[in-house]
């Protein structure tokens, strides 16, 4: 059991605290190597859920969906966006999947009378999966990100597995990197290395000796702290890398490149030399201009216009490090119910940023999205879908200053009524609205209730929380294929599918503008839902002015809607944010940003 002989491995572990951005680090390192190497990224999660599909986003961040319909850790969003790869579900190795396989095999008698043990059987199963991915994908560089923090019981077996991999394939083909945290003690302002020392000791005890360490800190590392970490952690001084807080993750690539990280990975693993591509640098600089509003840099405009004219010109300028741009911000709100954790809507936020950078490039004019997260339950006096229960004055007060509002995905009945009221406000006040998945379903309900007079319109999703409820007019109901589904995990309509567009629609012209339409008026998007628009109500809504502008490949189910009488009222059953990248932002997000800019100009 060995991978193909060419795959090299880079293992990323984390220490001290969780949430330091291992996924972003892994993705940034992958981005630095992607030019000349086939990069693959594996994520190991220690929890016993088979996949994160059933975990509340407030606990674990957003659930990312891949082309193959797998529900995976949100780090795959970073991998796909920054490295530019299309991942597969098997790349997310959870302890749930590993144990399930072992227990199934044990029942089938595959262990031939042996005692099934954590070592070697669990570690063998982990390695088998990793080697299989490396071989099947013919990866030149396979990243293995181990979730959680060193010292957690949950990830010990993953750490043990990668230790064994080093022995099996030899040290030349595997590099261990660690991400740690340096606290700064208030008062003295001193960067402290002790927690990092402790976490490296734990790793060493497990038989792992990292050669490069990334230190997450508010500030750049001082020379003294580098020396100290080098001495205590047995890592060369120039491999103690500063991983500063940056305003946007795209800036990290540049930050690491400056510290020689790319060159080190290439020489250590004997990879072809690459360096960051020019256009990547351009995007990086644009992103930094865009997102570093708190800082100040002279001649930014000159840098930007030169860069737009010719990306290579950027090299001639000093890179923007500190800058203030007194831009009139574009105020965008994301209204949802998982707002306690920003990561719940990470892809939506990224898609807004991608679209903004592109708009800036295309028009050579600046724009700066100012994204606000609004918790809809703040608007609710009572739960569940009764119009009168919502604080309309509060909604108006909260939303009036926004130039565009997104209602993203969501599950269950909590917060539905508040979102419907928000959509009503957006429709009546002609504020650009982008509805995503649940956002579209609620857009349809709002229209049915308040325009078509179907006052009892609702979604049967509320029944999943309370079977005693009644939905008299189920304008949103369960997909036929979902009627017999009993398991929650992995049972939604999931993955990349074709959407058929109506040629006379705004959506069609948006996708066409960005060259995304395939022959036969199709586009491809990723899905994750259980409920759908009920065909029985479509005619009535269309007569009242709503345009259902897209549907499933076979024409049977509505997937997209828009309101032609509104400046921008577009909502889709799919998740355009999941396929958006800096290079290729999602068309609907680009159009939404454009519409929001128009709104900003006109207020
Ligand atoms: N809860 C809705 C459904 O299952 C919407 C899902 C979503 O927003 N991703 O159809």
XYZ file of C-alpha atoms and ligand atoms in Angstrom:
613
model
C 0.000 0.000 0.000
C 1.952 2.983 -1.311
C 1.009 5.993 -3.431
C 2.392 6.528 -6.927
C 6.034 7.371 -6.678
C 5.765 10.973 -7.749
C 3.339 12.382 -5.162
C 4.894 14.599 -2.515
C 3.012 15.415 0.680
C 2.757 18.581 2.736
C 1.087 18.046 6.097
C -0.404 21.009 7.963
C -1.172 20.721 11.652
C -2.417 23.424 13.993
C -1.510 24.332 17.528
C -2.534 26.393 20.576
C -6.083 27.310 19.538
C -8.449 26.372 16.748
C -9.733 28.797 14.168
C -6.329 30.156 13.149
C -6.971 29.631 9.470
C -5.291 26.334 8.635
C -7.595 25.959 5.662
C -6.653 29.349 4.286
C -2.980 28.607 4.954
C -3.209 25.272 3.138
C -5.027 26.888 0.237
C -2.482 29.729 0.045
C 0.423 27.299 -0.032
C -1.376 25.281 -2.682
C -1.928 28.444 -4.716
C 1.800 29.110 -4.664
C 2.542 25.705 -6.161
C -0.358 25.313 -8.556
C 1.364 26.775 -11.586
C 3.664 23.840 -12.217
C 2.148 21.107 -10.102
C -1.063 19.180 -9.890
C -2.194 20.080 -6.395
C -4.618 17.977 -4.358
C -5.866 18.870 -0.886
C -7.078 16.389 1.723
C -8.826 17.544 4.883
C -9.002 15.289 7.941
C -11.749 15.957 10.482
C -11.804 14.138 13.802
C -15.545 14.216 14.426
C -17.729 11.143 14.128
C -20.254 12.689 11.774
C -19.852 11.077 8.383
C -19.789 14.519 6.816
C -20.574 18.027 8.074
C -23.908 18.090 6.188
C -25.955 17.691 9.329
C -23.887 20.034 11.526
C -25.297 23.474 12.330
C -23.123 26.083 10.572
C -22.794 27.994 13.823
C -20.833 25.023 15.174
C -18.630 24.287 12.238
C -18.924 27.026 9.627
C -20.734 26.719 6.338
C -21.202 23.367 4.653
C -19.495 23.371 1.272
C -20.936 21.336 -1.608
C -18.822 19.832 -4.372
C -19.641 18.960 -7.981
C -20.125 15.311 -7.045
C -22.763 16.284 -4.468
C -20.613 15.680 -1.383
C -21.138 17.910 1.602
C -17.714 18.780 2.934
C -15.825 21.008 5.320
C -15.794 24.703 4.444
C -12.026 24.575 3.951
C -12.768 23.028 0.575
C -14.191 26.396 -0.387
C -10.764 27.921 0.274
C -9.022 25.131 -1.624
C -11.232 25.442 -4.678
C -11.154 29.222 -4.751
C -7.473 29.790 -4.101
C -5.900 26.732 -5.701
C -8.410 26.637 -8.534
C -9.136 22.918 -8.202
C -12.406 21.001 -8.255
C -12.345 18.771 -5.188
C -14.015 15.412 -4.567
C -15.946 14.240 -1.537
C -13.458 11.488 -0.717
C -10.819 14.162 -0.044
C -12.617 15.028 3.183
C -11.618 12.167 5.476
C -13.740 12.281 8.624
C -13.310 9.920 11.541
C -16.986 9.067 10.987
C -16.200 7.727 7.497
C -13.135 5.847 8.718
C -14.883 4.131 11.619
C -17.942 3.337 9.529
C -15.773 1.579 6.967
C -13.936 -0.377 9.651
C -17.080 -1.427 11.467
C -18.752 -2.465 8.199
C -15.648 -4.475 7.223
C -15.529 -6.093 10.634
C -19.126 -7.280 10.312
C -18.343 -8.679 6.884
C -15.556 -10.701 8.443
C -12.824 -8.936 6.503
C -10.464 -8.911 9.481
C -10.297 -12.706 9.504
C -10.495 -13.276 13.206
C -8.045 -10.571 14.216
C -8.705 -8.049 16.985
C -9.583 -4.754 15.299
C -7.493 -1.984 16.829
C -6.845 1.738 16.559
C -3.310 0.945 15.468
C -2.826 -0.552 12.933
C -6.372 -0.851 11.584
C -7.642 2.692 11.927
C -4.350 4.253 10.883
C -4.127 1.818 7.958
C -7.575 2.838 6.778
C -6.595 6.521 6.993
C -3.389 5.908 5.031
C -5.210 3.758 2.483
C -7.557 6.645 1.763
C -4.725 9.166 1.501
C -2.626 6.999 -0.818
C -5.629 6.193 -2.961
C -6.377 9.880 -3.483
C -2.728 10.649 -4.295
C -2.599 7.825 -6.818
C -6.001 8.296 -8.434
C -5.497 12.019 -8.835
C -1.854 11.641 -9.864
C -1.152 14.571 -7.546
C 2.296 16.132 -7.649
C 1.708 17.801 -4.321
C -0.860 16.417 -1.908
C -1.702 18.668 1.015
C -3.003 16.954 4.128
C -4.635 19.390 6.505
C -5.351 17.873 9.896
C -8.334 19.584 11.492
C -8.378 20.644 15.133
C -5.413 21.338 17.341
C -2.438 19.210 18.312
C -3.251 17.633 21.664
C -6.897 16.995 20.790
C -7.819 13.378 21.334
C -9.908 13.541 18.177
C -7.072 13.951 15.710
C -4.389 11.779 17.317
C -4.927 8.946 14.870
C -4.554 11.220 11.875
C -1.296 12.498 13.306
C -0.129 8.958 13.902
C -1.057 8.035 10.323
C 1.018 10.834 8.789
C 3.935 9.887 11.038
C 3.760 6.402 9.569
C 3.533 7.808 6.038
C 6.889 9.517 6.508
C 8.450 6.186 7.381
C 6.829 4.454 4.456
C 7.677 6.919 1.686
C 10.805 8.486 3.157
C 11.458 12.003 4.450
C 12.350 13.462 1.042
C 8.745 13.262 -0.088
C 6.966 14.680 2.927
C 7.131 18.061 4.613
C 5.533 18.876 7.955
C 4.300 22.421 8.509
C 2.676 23.756 11.645
C 0.405 26.737 12.239
C 0.592 28.261 15.687
C -0.569 31.312 17.557
C 1.509 33.984 19.240
C -0.421 35.912 21.856
C 0.596 39.456 22.694
C 0.349 40.223 26.357
C -1.487 43.450 26.947
C 0.647 46.066 28.641
C 4.057 44.774 27.652
C 3.092 44.376 23.989
C 5.422 41.404 23.837
C 4.882 38.466 21.456
C 4.879 35.262 23.461
C 6.214 31.959 22.215
C 5.501 29.607 25.106
C 2.194 28.192 23.800
C 3.923 27.512 20.480
C 6.786 25.750 22.232
C 4.263 23.592 24.079
C 2.432 22.642 20.920
C 5.648 21.736 19.077
C 6.632 19.561 22.060
C 3.346 17.704 21.741
C 3.988 17.146 18.063
C 7.534 15.986 18.738
C 6.228 13.500 21.285
C 3.972 12.149 18.558
C 7.064 11.685 16.383
C 6.545 14.672 14.120
C 9.188 17.355 13.636
C 7.887 20.287 11.623
C 10.414 22.032 9.415
C 8.453 25.203 8.898
C 6.183 27.038 11.279
C 3.622 29.716 10.525
C 2.966 32.027 13.435
C -0.410 33.719 13.446
C -0.140 37.069 15.134
C -1.562 40.589 14.938
C 1.868 41.863 13.965
C 4.906 40.771 12.036
C 7.314 38.629 14.017
C 10.234 40.392 15.654
C 13.740 39.044 15.074
C 13.958 38.080 18.747
C 10.826 35.992 18.668
C 11.950 34.230 15.483
C 15.242 33.374 17.178
C 13.488 32.125 20.254
C 11.050 29.905 18.368
C 13.894 28.612 16.232
C 15.913 27.710 19.304
C 13.164 26.071 21.318
C 11.282 24.406 18.508
C 14.225 23.159 16.506
C 13.200 24.986 13.337
C 15.560 27.062 11.201
C 15.140 30.768 11.822
C 14.151 31.616 8.260
C 11.472 28.916 8.420
C 9.713 30.735 11.255
C 7.160 32.510 9.123
C 4.987 35.427 9.989
C 1.294 34.762 9.342
C -0.098 38.183 10.046
C -3.759 39.059 10.244
C -4.635 40.329 6.803
C -7.775 41.969 5.571
C -8.320 39.466 2.829
C -7.027 35.964 2.432
C -5.668 36.627 -1.038
C -3.053 38.833 0.565
C -1.537 35.892 2.397
C -0.075 34.422 -0.753
C 1.965 37.531 -1.306
C 2.907 37.732 2.356
C 4.266 34.179 2.309
C 5.948 34.556 -1.071
C 7.894 37.520 0.294
C 9.200 35.343 3.101
C 10.484 32.705 0.708
C 7.873 30.070 1.536
C 7.179 29.057 -2.066
C 10.860 28.693 -2.894
C 11.422 26.636 0.245
C 8.604 24.187 -0.529
C 9.902 23.807 -4.071
C 13.490 23.153 -3.100
C 12.701 20.963 -0.111
C 10.412 18.679 -2.119
C 12.381 19.017 -5.319
C 9.526 20.553 -7.283
C 9.771 22.604 -10.404
C 10.355 26.315 -9.634
C 7.404 28.573 -10.314
C 6.792 31.807 -8.459
C 3.478 33.574 -8.291
C 1.910 34.373 -11.626
C 1.733 37.994 -12.690
C -1.983 38.144 -12.921
C -2.253 36.619 -9.487
C -0.077 39.385 -8.201
C -2.368 41.830 -9.877
C -5.375 40.393 -8.142
C -3.524 40.281 -4.881
C -2.671 43.946 -5.144
C -6.144 44.867 -6.203
C -7.534 42.936 -3.322
C -5.193 44.713 -0.975
C -6.214 48.067 -2.337
C -9.798 47.126 -2.019
C -9.783 45.694 1.421
C -7.224 47.737 3.294
C -9.393 50.725 3.766
C -8.094 51.422 7.213
C -4.592 52.052 5.976
C -2.991 54.604 3.692
C -0.801 54.461 0.649
C 0.137 57.269 -1.725
C -0.244 56.945 -5.508
C -2.609 54.008 -5.336
C -4.542 55.201 -8.316
C -1.404 55.273 -10.394
C -0.447 51.783 -9.312
C -3.855 50.478 -10.111
C -4.219 52.088 -13.497
C -0.738 50.917 -14.486
C -1.590 47.453 -13.310
C -4.784 47.397 -15.266
C -2.972 48.534 -18.391
C -0.297 45.897 -18.005
C -0.041 43.522 -15.063
C 3.738 43.358 -15.358
C 3.908 47.086 -14.551
C 3.005 46.242 -11.039
C 6.466 44.925 -10.440
C 7.855 48.410 -10.970
C 5.872 49.798 -8.074
C 6.306 49.393 -4.444
C 3.623 46.983 -3.305
C 0.745 48.606 -1.511
C 1.220 48.000 2.145
C -0.718 50.661 3.863
C -3.484 52.602 2.331
C -6.576 54.530 2.960
C -8.972 54.964 0.227
C -11.718 57.366 1.025
C -14.163 55.376 -1.001
C -17.873 55.745 -0.680
C -18.639 52.244 0.522
C -21.106 50.016 -1.174
C -23.317 48.796 1.652
C -24.310 45.173 1.274
C -26.293 43.225 3.864
C -26.454 39.475 4.302
C -29.621 38.675 6.242
C -29.718 35.259 7.813
C -29.968 33.376 11.039
C -26.545 31.814 11.574
C -24.912 35.173 12.193
C -23.151 34.285 15.410
C -20.397 32.811 13.273
C -19.196 34.774 10.260
C -17.967 31.582 8.665
C -21.563 30.446 8.235
C -21.683 32.398 4.989
C -18.004 32.410 4.032
C -18.592 31.632 0.357
C -21.217 34.352 0.003
C -18.793 36.897 1.417
C -16.013 35.716 -0.910
C -18.299 35.819 -3.926
C -19.144 39.478 -3.150
C -15.441 40.263 -2.982
C -14.652 38.428 -6.232
C -17.379 40.309 -8.062
C -16.200 43.629 -6.618
C -12.599 43.152 -7.723
C -13.763 42.306 -11.215
C -16.030 45.291 -11.423
C -13.108 47.431 -10.411
C -10.901 45.921 -13.076
C -13.476 46.140 -15.814
C -14.424 49.736 -15.168
C -11.119 50.983 -13.808
C -13.002 52.580 -11.000
C -12.845 51.848 -7.336
C -15.415 50.228 -5.253
C -15.394 48.993 -1.756
C -18.038 46.620 -0.476
C -18.934 47.106 3.128
C -20.554 43.842 4.155
C -22.915 43.728 7.126
C -24.415 40.649 8.708
C -27.947 41.054 9.964
C -29.580 38.535 12.260
C -33.201 38.271 11.141
C -34.472 37.000 14.439
C -33.787 40.525 15.727
C -36.864 41.529 13.762
C -39.116 38.914 15.213
C -41.551 39.397 17.967
C -42.823 35.861 17.709
C -41.566 32.951 15.673
C -43.172 31.354 12.637
C -44.730 32.766 9.604
C -47.268 35.409 10.603
C -46.747 38.762 8.933
C -48.141 40.745 11.794
C -45.594 39.413 14.237
C -42.698 41.335 12.792
C -41.360 44.655 13.643
C -41.759 46.476 10.352
C -40.387 49.776 11.586
C -37.293 47.918 12.791
C -36.779 46.350 9.388
C -37.098 49.682 7.626
C -34.672 51.310 10.019
C -32.137 48.556 9.689
C -32.307 48.135 5.916
C -32.880 51.595 4.586
C -29.195 52.450 4.161
C -28.275 49.334 2.179
C -27.612 49.297 -1.541
C -28.151 45.566 -1.909
C -29.313 42.690 0.278
C -28.684 38.962 0.060
C -30.876 36.344 1.707
C -28.721 33.223 1.769
C -29.471 29.595 2.496
C -31.075 28.283 5.663
C -32.969 25.404 7.205
C -35.927 24.885 9.525
C -38.682 27.288 10.459
C -36.835 29.719 12.707
C -36.378 33.101 11.103
C -38.574 32.453 8.070
C -41.107 35.163 8.814
C -38.449 37.801 9.412
C -36.793 37.045 6.109
C -40.101 37.207 4.259
C -40.682 40.658 5.714
C -37.193 41.722 4.676
C -37.890 40.585 1.114
C -41.152 42.501 1.094
C -39.291 45.637 2.099
C -36.698 45.091 -0.636
C -39.342 44.532 -3.262
C -41.424 47.521 -2.274
C -38.448 49.853 -1.896
C -36.694 48.678 -5.044
C -33.530 47.649 -3.253
C -31.489 45.043 -5.161
C -32.187 41.571 -3.817
C -30.313 38.350 -4.434
C -31.990 35.290 -2.965
C -30.082 32.062 -2.641
C -31.795 28.716 -2.140
C -33.999 29.347 0.908
C -33.759 33.007 -0.148
C -35.517 32.130 -3.394
C -38.148 29.975 -1.709
C -39.006 32.856 0.607
C -39.027 35.296 -2.295
C -41.697 33.136 -3.905
C -43.713 32.944 -0.675
C -43.508 36.696 -0.212
C -44.726 37.315 -3.737
C -47.529 34.784 -3.384
C -48.729 36.334 -0.140
C -48.348 40.010 -0.753
C -48.822 40.355 -4.507
C -51.010 37.397 -5.467
C -53.102 37.543 -2.313
C -52.434 33.905 -1.382
C -52.213 34.990 2.228
C -51.675 31.508 3.651
C -48.804 30.738 1.290
C -45.966 28.935 3.037
C -43.425 26.160 2.898
C -43.979 22.647 4.146
C -40.478 22.830 5.613
C -42.107 24.222 8.779
C -43.660 20.785 9.289
C -40.224 19.307 9.832
C -40.133 21.267 13.099
C -43.763 20.877 14.093
C -46.039 18.320 12.490
C -49.097 19.880 14.066
C -48.784 22.990 11.912
C -50.854 23.492 8.803
C -49.663 24.917 5.524
C -52.810 25.749 3.620
C -51.117 26.931 0.463
C -47.821 25.078 0.105
C -46.200 27.188 -2.604
C -42.945 25.565 -1.517
C -43.115 21.855 -0.881
C -40.980 18.755 -0.701
C -39.360 17.475 -3.883
C -41.144 14.357 -5.101
C -37.892 12.387 -4.790
C -37.625 13.520 -1.163
C -41.007 12.203 -0.057
C -39.683 8.803 0.932
C -36.352 9.906 2.335
C -36.002 9.177 6.020
C -32.312 9.844 6.671
C -31.205 13.444 7.012
C -27.516 13.040 6.123
C -26.511 13.347 2.479
C -30.098 12.980 1.312
C -30.800 16.375 -0.225
C -30.672 17.211 -3.906
C -26.960 17.836 -4.058
C -24.167 18.774 -6.416
C -23.547 20.289 -9.813
C -26.478 20.195 -12.202
C -27.665 21.819 -15.401
C -30.112 24.710 -15.303
C -32.144 25.618 -18.358
C -32.623 29.376 -18.819
C -35.386 31.299 -20.542
C -33.813 33.380 -23.266
C -35.954 36.436 -22.649
C -34.862 36.657 -19.012
C -32.439 38.973 -17.247
C -30.634 35.910 -15.890
C -29.982 34.686 -19.425
C -28.486 37.994 -20.466
C -26.333 38.094 -17.310
C -24.876 34.640 -17.903
C -24.482 35.357 -21.591
C -22.589 38.530 -20.835
C -20.071 36.528 -18.863
C -19.833 33.820 -21.495
C -21.300 31.125 -19.303
C -24.149 29.858 -21.454
C -23.751 26.432 -23.011
C -25.434 25.443 -26.213
C -29.117 24.964 -25.568
C -29.358 27.809 -22.992
C -27.864 25.811 -20.136
C -25.655 26.832 -17.224
C -24.094 24.657 -14.546
C -24.574 25.394 -10.864
C -24.306 23.581 -7.525
C -27.353 22.634 -5.465
C -28.201 21.727 -1.891
C -31.894 21.618 -1.104
C -34.891 19.464 -0.313
C -37.835 21.744 -1.118
C -39.012 23.230 -4.401
C -41.530 25.625 -5.891
C -44.936 23.997 -6.250
C -45.946 23.970 -9.918
C -49.610 24.376 -8.991
C -49.029 28.047 -8.104
C -46.718 29.059 -10.914
C -49.343 30.266 -13.366
C -50.933 32.575 -10.833
C -47.610 34.096 -9.879
C -46.534 34.555 -13.474
C -49.792 36.304 -14.249
C -49.018 38.689 -11.405
C -45.652 39.587 -12.969
C -43.066 37.157 -11.581
C -40.821 35.530 -14.188
C -39.564 32.027 -13.524
C -36.450 32.392 -15.600
C -34.783 29.013 -15.148
C -35.674 25.411 -14.458
C -34.244 21.901 -14.232
C -32.807 20.328 -17.345
C -36.061 18.489 -18.059
C -38.106 21.646 -17.576
C -40.094 20.219 -14.669
C -38.977 22.266 -11.652
C -38.405 25.972 -11.286
C -34.870 26.980 -10.290
C -34.655 30.697 -10.833
C -36.947 33.670 -10.591
C -36.864 37.379 -11.240
C -39.184 40.332 -11.076
C -38.936 42.339 -14.292
C -40.630 45.386 -12.759
C -37.879 45.701 -10.134
C -34.322 46.998 -10.738
C -32.813 43.721 -9.489
C -34.903 41.070 -7.824
C -33.286 37.779 -8.716
C -33.300 34.568 -6.736
C -32.033 31.102 -7.489
C -32.562 27.649 -6.021
C -28.853 26.898 -6.431
C -25.710 28.308 -4.824
C -23.806 30.523 -7.264
C -21.358 31.430 -4.488
C -19.958 27.897 -4.444
C -18.427 28.184 -7.894
C -17.230 31.761 -7.630
C -13.495 32.457 -7.746
C -11.360 35.564 -8.021
C -10.569 34.626 -11.612
C -14.188 33.847 -12.474
C -16.742 35.475 -10.185
C -20.288 34.162 -10.221
C -22.301 36.044 -12.878
C -25.303 36.584 -10.606
C -23.051 38.171 -7.987
C -21.483 40.434 -10.591
C -24.894 41.571 -11.734
C -26.010 42.042 -8.138
C -22.974 44.237 -7.397
C -23.662 46.280 -10.526
C -27.280 46.772 -9.501
C -26.232 47.710 -5.972
C -23.810 50.288 -7.360
C -26.626 51.796 -9.376
C -28.682 51.958 -6.234
C -25.807 53.626 -4.387
C -25.512 56.260 -7.103
C -29.178 57.039 -6.955
C -29.675 57.457 -3.235
N -34.195 24.472 3.543
C -34.369 24.642 2.140
C -34.427 23.313 1.402
O -33.989 22.314 1.914
C -33.294 25.509 1.577
C -31.954 24.886 1.640
C -30.855 25.865 1.443
O -31.040 27.059 1.596
N -29.662 25.374 1.159
O -34.869 23.252 0.286
